[in-house]
């Protein structure tokens, strides 16, 4: 695959694409009713791990591993154990700082949690999304709130960090209901919360429902107001915002996501997985059978490669700096620009400062609270 600097990779993403059902809003590489291919997929995944290890020529000392999906909590215990044996064989996990697995509470057994703990998993990211069963069912996410509460009783205290995902802006969730849900959530034994705006991705079942008015979404400005309320509420309860969508108790920020936002190298394994080698971004084949067959036949499973241009790099540095609330260096946004473009950049900076969307401290530029919900527009404006 010609992954440059493979030996320098310190973060690994592993994709498990199987789901018990397909949620109507899902834009991910995920398959329901394909469980019969789990064993074949595992063989393909392990083969990709072998190939990467040969390419690297060393047992990379990993700092973070993220097992995402799909629904990794449907990974059968024996196969997961086999995958971890391979991980330990091909990589050096002696200095690992974080291993995360995503879980759908409706699919987790207590014995599974004990196994995950034994395997060295330190962090669980739980897909909660909402505490309203009816709304979840309408989104064809057949998970019960009672499963989530049971999961919290089991998993609380077992792992270094428990994180939950919530979706803001779901249909039929009033402001009051959202606030009541958060009041319960902050009493759970969790250390991290991700709050995502509902996105309607073209081609999803939800996209077609919205198009024919079968689902009514809340107005954008109401959702943005609620987002600002959420930031303040979580802060009062000890969850500090450290990225547009991420809130954590002190010391529980996601190390793996930080690696993405810092543009560190990472290798993604599995169908549809993305990688970054410092020069290019890659994506594996997104079709399950094509990925499996490619691995079986010793062919490349790469479907997409984009060599980053100077403009791409400037945009990533600006956008990730704004998103992660850590700001970006002005000189990074100016790299390689002509005098005319530099002038244009400073005009944009002046305009966005006047609108109170950004602030400058020394040679760095940061997003203001007022612009948190329009970070992408600000990043686009600043990439001239
Ligand atoms: S559980 Fe996650 S990955 Fe699976 S269908 Fe639902 S949103 Fe997609």
Short mmCIF file of C-alpha atoms and ligand atoms in Angstrom, two decimals:
data_model
loop_
_atom_site.label_atom_id
_atom_site.label_comp_id
_atom_site.label_asym_id
_atom_site.label_seq_id
_atom_site.Cartn_x
_atom_site.Cartn_y
_atom_site.Cartn_z
CA UNK A 1 0.00 0.00 0.00
CA UNK A 2 3.09 2.20 0.14
CA UNK A 3 2.29 3.55 3.59
CA UNK A 4 5.17 5.96 4.22
CA UNK A 5 6.63 5.98 7.71
CA UNK A 6 4.69 2.86 8.75
CA UNK A 7 7.21 2.27 11.55
CA UNK A 8 6.27 5.65 13.10
CA UNK A 9 2.58 4.78 13.57
CA UNK A 10 1.52 4.98 17.23
CA UNK A 11 -2.29 4.83 16.80
CA UNK A 12 -4.39 2.06 15.36
CA UNK A 13 -8.04 2.07 14.34
CA UNK A 14 -9.77 -1.32 13.95
CA UNK A 15 -13.16 -1.53 12.26
CA UNK A 16 -15.83 -4.11 13.09
CA UNK A 17 -18.65 -3.45 10.60
CA UNK A 18 -21.40 -5.77 11.87
CA UNK A 19 -24.58 -4.36 13.42
CA UNK A 20 -27.73 -6.06 14.70
CA UNK A 21 -29.84 -3.55 12.68
CA UNK A 22 -29.28 -0.50 10.51
CA UNK A 23 -30.15 2.83 12.15
CA UNK A 24 -31.97 5.17 9.81
CA UNK A 25 -29.45 8.00 10.29
CA UNK A 26 -26.33 5.83 9.85
CA UNK A 27 -23.65 7.07 7.41
CA UNK A 28 -21.02 4.53 8.52
CA UNK A 29 -19.60 1.46 6.82
CA UNK A 30 -21.87 -0.95 8.69
CA UNK A 31 -23.83 -4.04 7.71
CA UNK A 32 -26.79 -5.75 9.35
CA UNK A 33 -27.77 -9.36 8.53
CA UNK A 34 -24.21 -10.20 7.44
CA UNK A 35 -23.12 -11.96 10.63
CA UNK A 36 -22.41 -15.17 8.72
CA UNK A 37 -19.33 -13.45 7.29
CA UNK A 38 -17.79 -12.60 10.68
CA UNK A 39 -15.20 -15.39 10.53
CA UNK A 40 -14.16 -14.57 6.95
CA UNK A 41 -13.94 -10.91 7.87
CA UNK A 42 -11.77 -11.68 10.86
CA UNK A 43 -9.34 -13.62 8.65
CA UNK A 44 -9.17 -10.67 6.26
CA UNK A 45 -8.58 -8.25 9.12
CA UNK A 46 -5.79 -10.38 10.59
CA UNK A 47 -4.21 -10.64 7.14
CA UNK A 48 -4.23 -6.84 6.85
CA UNK A 49 -2.58 -6.65 10.26
CA UNK A 50 0.11 -9.09 9.11
CA UNK A 51 0.73 -7.11 5.93
CA UNK A 52 1.04 -3.84 7.82
CA UNK A 53 3.49 -5.38 10.23
CA UNK A 54 5.65 -6.55 7.29
CA UNK A 55 5.44 -3.06 5.75
CA UNK A 56 6.47 -1.48 9.04
CA UNK A 57 9.33 -3.92 9.61
CA UNK A 58 9.03 -3.46 13.37
CA UNK A 59 6.62 -4.12 16.23
CA UNK A 60 5.25 -0.58 16.43
CA UNK A 61 5.04 0.76 19.98
CA UNK A 62 1.38 1.74 20.07
CA UNK A 63 -0.05 4.48 22.28
CA UNK A 64 -3.73 4.22 21.37
CA UNK A 65 -6.08 1.69 19.81
CA UNK A 66 -9.68 2.45 18.89
CA UNK A 67 -12.03 -0.42 18.05
CA UNK A 68 -14.99 1.14 16.26
CA UNK A 69 -17.83 0.15 14.01
CA UNK A 70 -20.38 -0.97 13.23
CA UNK A 71 -21.04 -2.51 16.61
CA UNK A 72 -17.84 -3.99 18.09
CA UNK A 73 -19.78 -5.28 21.08
CA UNK A 74 -21.14 -7.96 18.71
CA UNK A 75 -17.58 -9.28 18.23
CA UNK A 76 -17.76 -12.92 19.44
CA UNK A 77 -15.52 -13.50 22.46
CA UNK A 78 -13.37 -16.20 20.83
CA UNK A 79 -12.73 -14.07 17.74
CA UNK A 80 -11.96 -10.97 19.80
CA UNK A 81 -9.50 -12.98 21.85
CA UNK A 82 -7.85 -14.24 18.67
CA UNK A 83 -7.62 -10.66 17.34
CA UNK A 84 -5.97 -9.46 20.57
CA UNK A 85 -3.48 -12.34 20.40
CA UNK A 86 -2.51 -11.15 16.92
CA UNK A 87 -2.33 -7.55 18.13
CA UNK A 88 0.06 -8.53 20.90
CA UNK A 89 2.12 -10.55 18.47
CA UNK A 90 2.44 -7.88 15.77
CA UNK A 91 2.54 -4.73 17.91
CA UNK A 92 4.26 -3.69 21.10
CA UNK A 93 1.57 -2.76 23.64
CA UNK A 94 3.93 -2.25 26.59
CA UNK A 95 3.45 1.52 26.64
CA UNK A 96 -0.16 1.60 25.46
CA UNK A 97 -2.07 4.49 27.02
CA UNK A 98 -5.63 3.86 25.86
CA UNK A 99 -7.65 1.05 24.24
CA UNK A 100 -11.24 2.00 23.43
CA UNK A 101 -14.07 -0.22 22.25
CA UNK A 102 -17.47 1.01 21.08
CA UNK A 103 -20.49 -0.70 22.61
CA UNK A 104 -24.19 -0.81 21.98
CA UNK A 105 -25.68 -1.56 25.43
CA UNK A 106 -28.42 -3.73 23.92
CA UNK A 107 -25.77 -6.22 22.78
CA UNK A 108 -23.54 -6.48 25.86
CA UNK A 109 -23.39 -9.33 28.39
CA UNK A 110 -21.74 -8.91 31.79
CA UNK A 111 -19.20 -11.70 31.05
CA UNK A 112 -18.10 -9.74 27.99
CA UNK A 113 -17.11 -6.78 30.16
CA UNK A 114 -14.89 -9.04 32.27
CA UNK A 115 -13.19 -10.31 29.11
CA UNK A 116 -12.65 -6.77 27.78
CA UNK A 117 -11.09 -5.82 31.10
CA UNK A 118 -8.78 -8.84 30.92
CA UNK A 119 -7.74 -7.93 27.37
CA UNK A 120 -6.54 -4.52 28.58
CA UNK A 121 -9.37 -2.38 27.22
CA UNK A 122 -9.36 0.85 29.24
CA UNK A 123 -12.21 2.84 27.76
CA UNK A 124 -15.72 2.07 26.53
CA UNK A 125 -17.59 4.38 24.20
CA UNK A 126 -21.28 3.69 24.63
CA UNK A 127 -23.78 4.60 21.92
CA UNK A 128 -26.65 6.00 23.99
CA UNK A 129 -27.96 8.61 21.50
CA UNK A 130 -31.19 9.31 23.44
CA UNK A 131 -33.13 8.22 26.52
CA UNK A 132 -36.43 8.04 24.66
CA UNK A 133 -37.31 4.50 23.54
CA UNK A 134 -40.00 5.61 21.10
CA UNK A 135 -37.72 8.04 19.30
CA UNK A 136 -34.94 5.44 19.14
CA UNK A 137 -37.37 2.93 17.68
CA UNK A 138 -38.48 5.40 15.03
CA UNK A 139 -34.82 5.79 14.07
CA UNK A 140 -34.72 1.97 13.84
CA UNK A 141 -32.26 1.83 16.69
CA UNK A 142 -33.81 -0.97 18.71
CA UNK A 143 -31.99 -0.34 21.93
CA UNK A 144 -33.81 0.20 25.19
CA UNK A 145 -33.03 2.84 27.77
CA UNK A 146 -33.25 0.06 30.35
CA UNK A 147 -30.26 -1.62 28.59
CA UNK A 148 -28.24 1.57 29.00
CA UNK A 149 -29.09 1.86 32.70
CA UNK A 150 -28.21 -1.81 33.25
CA UNK A 151 -24.93 -1.31 31.37
CA UNK A 152 -24.00 1.61 33.64
CA UNK A 153 -24.62 -0.55 36.74
CA UNK A 154 -22.37 -3.30 35.34
CA UNK A 155 -19.58 -1.25 33.80
CA UNK A 156 -19.30 1.64 36.29
CA UNK A 157 -15.87 1.45 37.93
CA UNK A 158 -14.67 -1.48 35.80
CA UNK A 159 -12.77 0.64 33.27
CA UNK A 160 -10.61 3.74 33.45
CA UNK A 161 -13.13 5.75 31.37
CA UNK A 162 -16.70 5.34 30.28
CA UNK A 163 -17.83 7.62 27.49
CA UNK A 164 -21.28 8.07 25.99
CA UNK A 165 -22.49 9.43 22.65
CA UNK A 166 -25.60 11.56 22.45
CA UNK A 167 -27.37 13.08 19.45
CA UNK A 168 -28.66 16.62 19.71
CA UNK A 169 -31.49 17.75 17.42
CA UNK A 170 -33.40 14.48 17.20
CA UNK A 171 -37.02 14.74 16.07
CA UNK A 172 -39.68 14.79 18.81
CA UNK A 173 -37.27 15.55 21.66
CA UNK A 174 -38.33 18.81 23.29
CA UNK A 175 -35.87 21.14 24.99
CA UNK A 176 -37.28 20.13 28.38
CA UNK A 177 -36.88 16.45 27.62
CA UNK A 178 -33.25 16.94 26.49
CA UNK A 179 -32.53 18.81 29.74
CA UNK A 180 -34.17 16.10 31.84
CA UNK A 181 -32.12 13.43 30.05
CA UNK A 182 -28.88 15.27 30.77
CA UNK A 183 -29.85 15.66 34.43
CA UNK A 184 -29.99 11.86 34.67
CA UNK A 185 -26.87 11.29 32.57
CA UNK A 186 -24.57 13.40 34.76
CA UNK A 187 -25.41 11.08 37.69
CA UNK A 188 -23.99 8.06 35.81
CA UNK A 189 -20.46 6.72 36.50
CA UNK A 190 -19.10 8.22 33.26
CA UNK A 191 -16.13 10.49 32.59
CA UNK A 192 -16.69 11.54 28.97
CA UNK A 193 -19.64 12.70 26.85
CA UNK A 194 -19.74 13.29 23.09
CA UNK A 195 -22.64 15.40 21.83
CA UNK A 196 -23.18 15.30 18.07
CA UNK A 197 -25.63 17.34 16.05
CA UNK A 198 -27.96 15.09 14.09
CA UNK A 199 -26.66 15.07 10.51
CA UNK A 200 -28.87 14.01 7.67
CA UNK A 201 -26.64 12.10 5.25
CA UNK A 202 -27.80 11.69 1.69
CA UNK A 203 -28.92 8.17 0.89
CA UNK A 204 -29.80 7.20 4.49
CA UNK A 205 -33.34 6.11 5.37
CA UNK A 206 -33.72 9.25 7.51
CA UNK A 207 -32.74 11.46 4.56
CA UNK A 208 -35.69 10.13 2.53
CA UNK A 209 -38.09 10.48 5.49
CA UNK A 210 -37.09 14.11 6.00
CA UNK A 211 -37.41 14.75 2.26
CA UNK A 212 -41.02 13.61 2.21
CA UNK A 213 -41.80 15.40 5.51
CA UNK A 214 -42.42 12.12 7.34
CA UNK A 215 -40.05 13.40 10.04
CA UNK A 216 -39.91 16.96 11.29
CA UNK A 217 -36.64 18.22 12.65
CA UNK A 218 -36.27 21.02 15.21
CA UNK A 219 -35.23 24.42 13.88
CA UNK A 220 -31.47 24.97 13.61
CA UNK A 221 -31.44 28.01 15.92
CA UNK A 222 -33.33 26.09 18.66
CA UNK A 223 -30.78 23.28 18.44
CA UNK A 224 -27.86 25.72 18.61
CA UNK A 225 -29.39 27.38 21.72
CA UNK A 226 -29.71 23.96 23.33
CA UNK A 227 -26.10 23.16 22.43
CA UNK A 228 -24.95 26.31 24.25
CA UNK A 229 -27.13 25.39 27.24
CA UNK A 230 -25.55 21.90 27.17
CA UNK A 231 -22.00 23.30 27.27
CA UNK A 232 -22.81 25.33 30.40
CA UNK A 233 -24.75 22.52 32.07
CA UNK A 234 -21.98 19.97 31.53
CA UNK A 235 -19.36 22.42 32.76
CA UNK A 236 -21.26 22.84 36.05
CA UNK A 237 -21.17 19.05 36.41
CA UNK A 238 -17.43 18.76 35.79
CA UNK A 239 -17.44 17.85 32.09
CA UNK A 240 -15.23 20.43 30.41
CA UNK A 241 -15.54 21.02 26.69
CA UNK A 242 -12.25 20.26 24.91
CA UNK A 243 -13.53 19.91 21.34
CA UNK A 244 -16.68 20.96 19.48
CA UNK A 245 -18.49 17.72 20.39
CA UNK A 246 -16.43 16.42 23.31
CA UNK A 247 -16.67 16.94 27.07
CA UNK A 248 -14.54 15.24 29.69
CA UNK A 249 -13.72 15.15 33.35
CA UNK A 250 -10.12 16.14 34.01
CA UNK A 251 -7.69 13.56 32.59
CA UNK A 252 -10.34 11.67 30.61
CA UNK A 253 -10.02 13.40 27.22
CA UNK A 254 -9.79 10.86 24.40
CA UNK A 255 -6.12 10.31 23.58
CA UNK A 256 -6.93 8.56 20.33
CA UNK A 257 -9.08 11.41 19.04
CA UNK A 258 -6.41 13.88 20.12
CA UNK A 259 -4.00 12.00 17.82
CA UNK A 260 -6.42 12.59 14.90
CA UNK A 261 -6.78 16.27 15.73
CA UNK A 262 -3.01 16.70 16.02
CA UNK A 263 -2.59 15.12 12.56
CA UNK A 264 -0.53 12.26 13.97
CA UNK A 265 -0.05 9.22 11.75
CA UNK A 266 -2.48 6.35 12.21
CA UNK A 267 -3.29 3.09 10.53
CA UNK A 268 -6.88 1.96 10.02
CA UNK A 269 -7.56 -1.74 9.63
CA UNK A 270 -10.74 -3.21 8.19
CA UNK A 271 -13.41 -2.50 5.64
CA UNK A 272 -13.81 1.22 4.89
CA UNK A 273 -11.10 2.17 7.43
CA UNK A 274 -9.15 5.40 6.93
CA UNK A 275 -5.40 5.83 7.46
CA UNK A 276 -2.97 8.75 7.40
CA UNK A 277 0.75 8.37 6.77
CA UNK A 278 1.86 12.00 7.05
CA UNK A 279 1.58 12.63 3.30
CA UNK A 280 -1.65 11.00 2.15
CA UNK A 281 -5.03 9.93 3.47
CA UNK A 282 -6.23 6.46 2.46
CA UNK A 283 -9.48 4.55 2.66
CA UNK A 284 -9.94 0.81 2.40
CA UNK A 285 -12.55 -0.76 0.17
CA UNK A 286 -16.06 -0.08 1.56
CA UNK A 287 -17.82 -3.20 0.26
CA UNK A 288 -17.59 -6.09 2.69
CA UNK A 289 -17.13 -8.91 0.18
CA UNK A 290 -14.68 -6.95 -1.96
CA UNK A 291 -12.55 -6.27 1.12
CA UNK A 292 -12.63 -9.92 2.18
CA UNK A 293 -11.86 -11.19 -1.34
CA UNK A 294 -9.01 -8.72 -1.81
CA UNK A 295 -7.34 -9.98 1.36
CA UNK A 296 -7.91 -13.61 0.37
CA UNK A 297 -6.34 -13.05 -3.04
CA UNK A 298 -3.46 -11.01 -1.71
CA UNK A 299 -4.61 -7.94 -3.64
CA UNK A 300 -4.71 -4.38 -2.40
CA UNK A 301 -7.80 -3.50 -0.37
CA UNK A 302 -7.17 0.20 -0.89
CA UNK A 303 -10.04 2.06 -2.59
CA UNK A 304 -8.94 5.66 -2.23
CA UNK A 305 -5.74 7.61 -1.79
CA UNK A 306 -5.44 11.37 -1.61
CA UNK A 307 -2.03 12.96 -1.56
CA UNK A 308 -2.46 16.10 0.51
CA UNK A 309 -1.73 19.37 -1.29
CA UNK A 310 -0.36 22.42 0.51
CA UNK A 311 -3.92 23.79 0.52
CA UNK A 312 -5.32 20.58 2.07
CA UNK A 313 -2.68 20.76 4.81
CA UNK A 314 -3.45 24.42 5.54
CA UNK A 315 -7.18 23.67 5.75
CA UNK A 316 -6.65 20.67 8.05
CA UNK A 317 -4.45 22.66 10.41
CA UNK A 318 -6.96 25.52 10.57
CA UNK A 319 -10.03 23.30 10.85
CA UNK A 320 -8.57 20.88 13.42
CA UNK A 321 -7.10 23.74 15.47
CA UNK A 322 -10.50 25.43 15.61
CA UNK A 323 -12.42 22.19 16.30
CA UNK A 324 -10.13 21.07 19.10
CA UNK A 325 -10.38 24.52 20.72
CA UNK A 326 -6.55 24.58 20.81
CA UNK A 327 -6.33 27.15 18.03
CA UNK A 328 -3.89 27.25 15.11
CA UNK A 329 -0.66 29.09 14.37
CA UNK A 330 -1.13 31.98 11.96
CA UNK A 331 2.07 30.98 10.17
CA UNK A 332 0.54 27.53 9.44
CA UNK A 333 -2.41 29.19 7.70
CA UNK A 334 -0.06 31.38 5.66
CA UNK A 335 2.39 28.71 4.52
CA UNK A 336 3.07 28.93 0.78
CA UNK A 337 0.62 31.81 0.19
CA UNK A 338 1.32 34.71 -2.17
CA UNK A 339 1.31 38.29 -0.82
CA UNK A 340 -2.16 38.87 -2.28
CA UNK A 341 -3.52 35.74 -0.57
CA UNK A 342 -1.87 36.74 2.73
CA UNK A 343 -3.64 40.10 2.52
CA UNK A 344 -6.91 38.29 1.82
CA UNK A 345 -6.34 36.03 4.86
CA UNK A 346 -5.80 38.99 7.20
CA UNK A 347 -8.93 40.70 5.82
CA UNK A 348 -10.93 37.57 6.65
CA UNK A 349 -9.37 37.43 10.12
CA UNK A 350 -10.37 41.08 10.69
CA UNK A 351 -13.92 40.41 9.53
CA UNK A 352 -14.35 37.29 11.70
CA UNK A 353 -12.90 39.10 14.71
CA UNK A 354 -15.38 41.97 14.19
CA UNK A 355 -18.18 39.38 14.18
CA UNK A 356 -16.70 37.89 17.41
CA UNK A 357 -16.33 34.47 15.79
CA UNK A 358 -12.58 34.20 16.42
CA UNK A 359 -10.06 35.68 18.82
CA UNK A 360 -6.31 36.09 18.51
CA UNK A 361 -3.93 35.45 21.38
CA UNK A 362 -0.32 36.10 20.37
CA UNK A 363 0.27 34.24 17.10
CA UNK A 364 -2.60 31.82 17.50
CA UNK A 365 -6.24 32.06 16.49
CA UNK A 366 -9.06 30.45 18.43
CA UNK A 367 -12.77 29.94 17.91
CA UNK A 368 -15.03 31.89 20.26
CA UNK A 369 -17.96 30.31 22.08
CA UNK A 370 -20.34 32.17 19.76
CA UNK A 371 -18.90 30.34 16.74
CA UNK A 372 -18.80 26.80 18.13
CA UNK A 373 -21.75 25.70 16.03
CA UNK A 374 -20.37 27.20 12.79
CA UNK A 375 -16.77 26.04 13.07
CA UNK A 376 -16.70 24.58 9.57
CA UNK A 377 -17.84 27.83 7.93
CA UNK A 378 -15.16 29.73 9.87
CA UNK A 379 -12.47 27.23 8.79
CA UNK A 380 -13.54 27.49 5.15
CA UNK A 381 -13.49 31.30 5.33
CA UNK A 382 -9.96 31.25 6.74
CA UNK A 383 -8.54 28.94 4.07
CA UNK A 384 -7.91 31.36 1.22
S1 LIG B 1 -25.26 0.96 15.44
FE1 LIG B 1 -23.93 2.63 14.68
S2 LIG B 1 -22.84 1.77 12.93
FE2 LIG B 1 -24.55 0.36 13.38
S3 LIG B 1 -26.20 1.02 12.03
FE3 LIG B 1 -26.50 2.12 13.98
S4 LIG B 1 -25.38 4.08 13.76
FE4 LIG B 1 -24.69 2.68 12.12
#
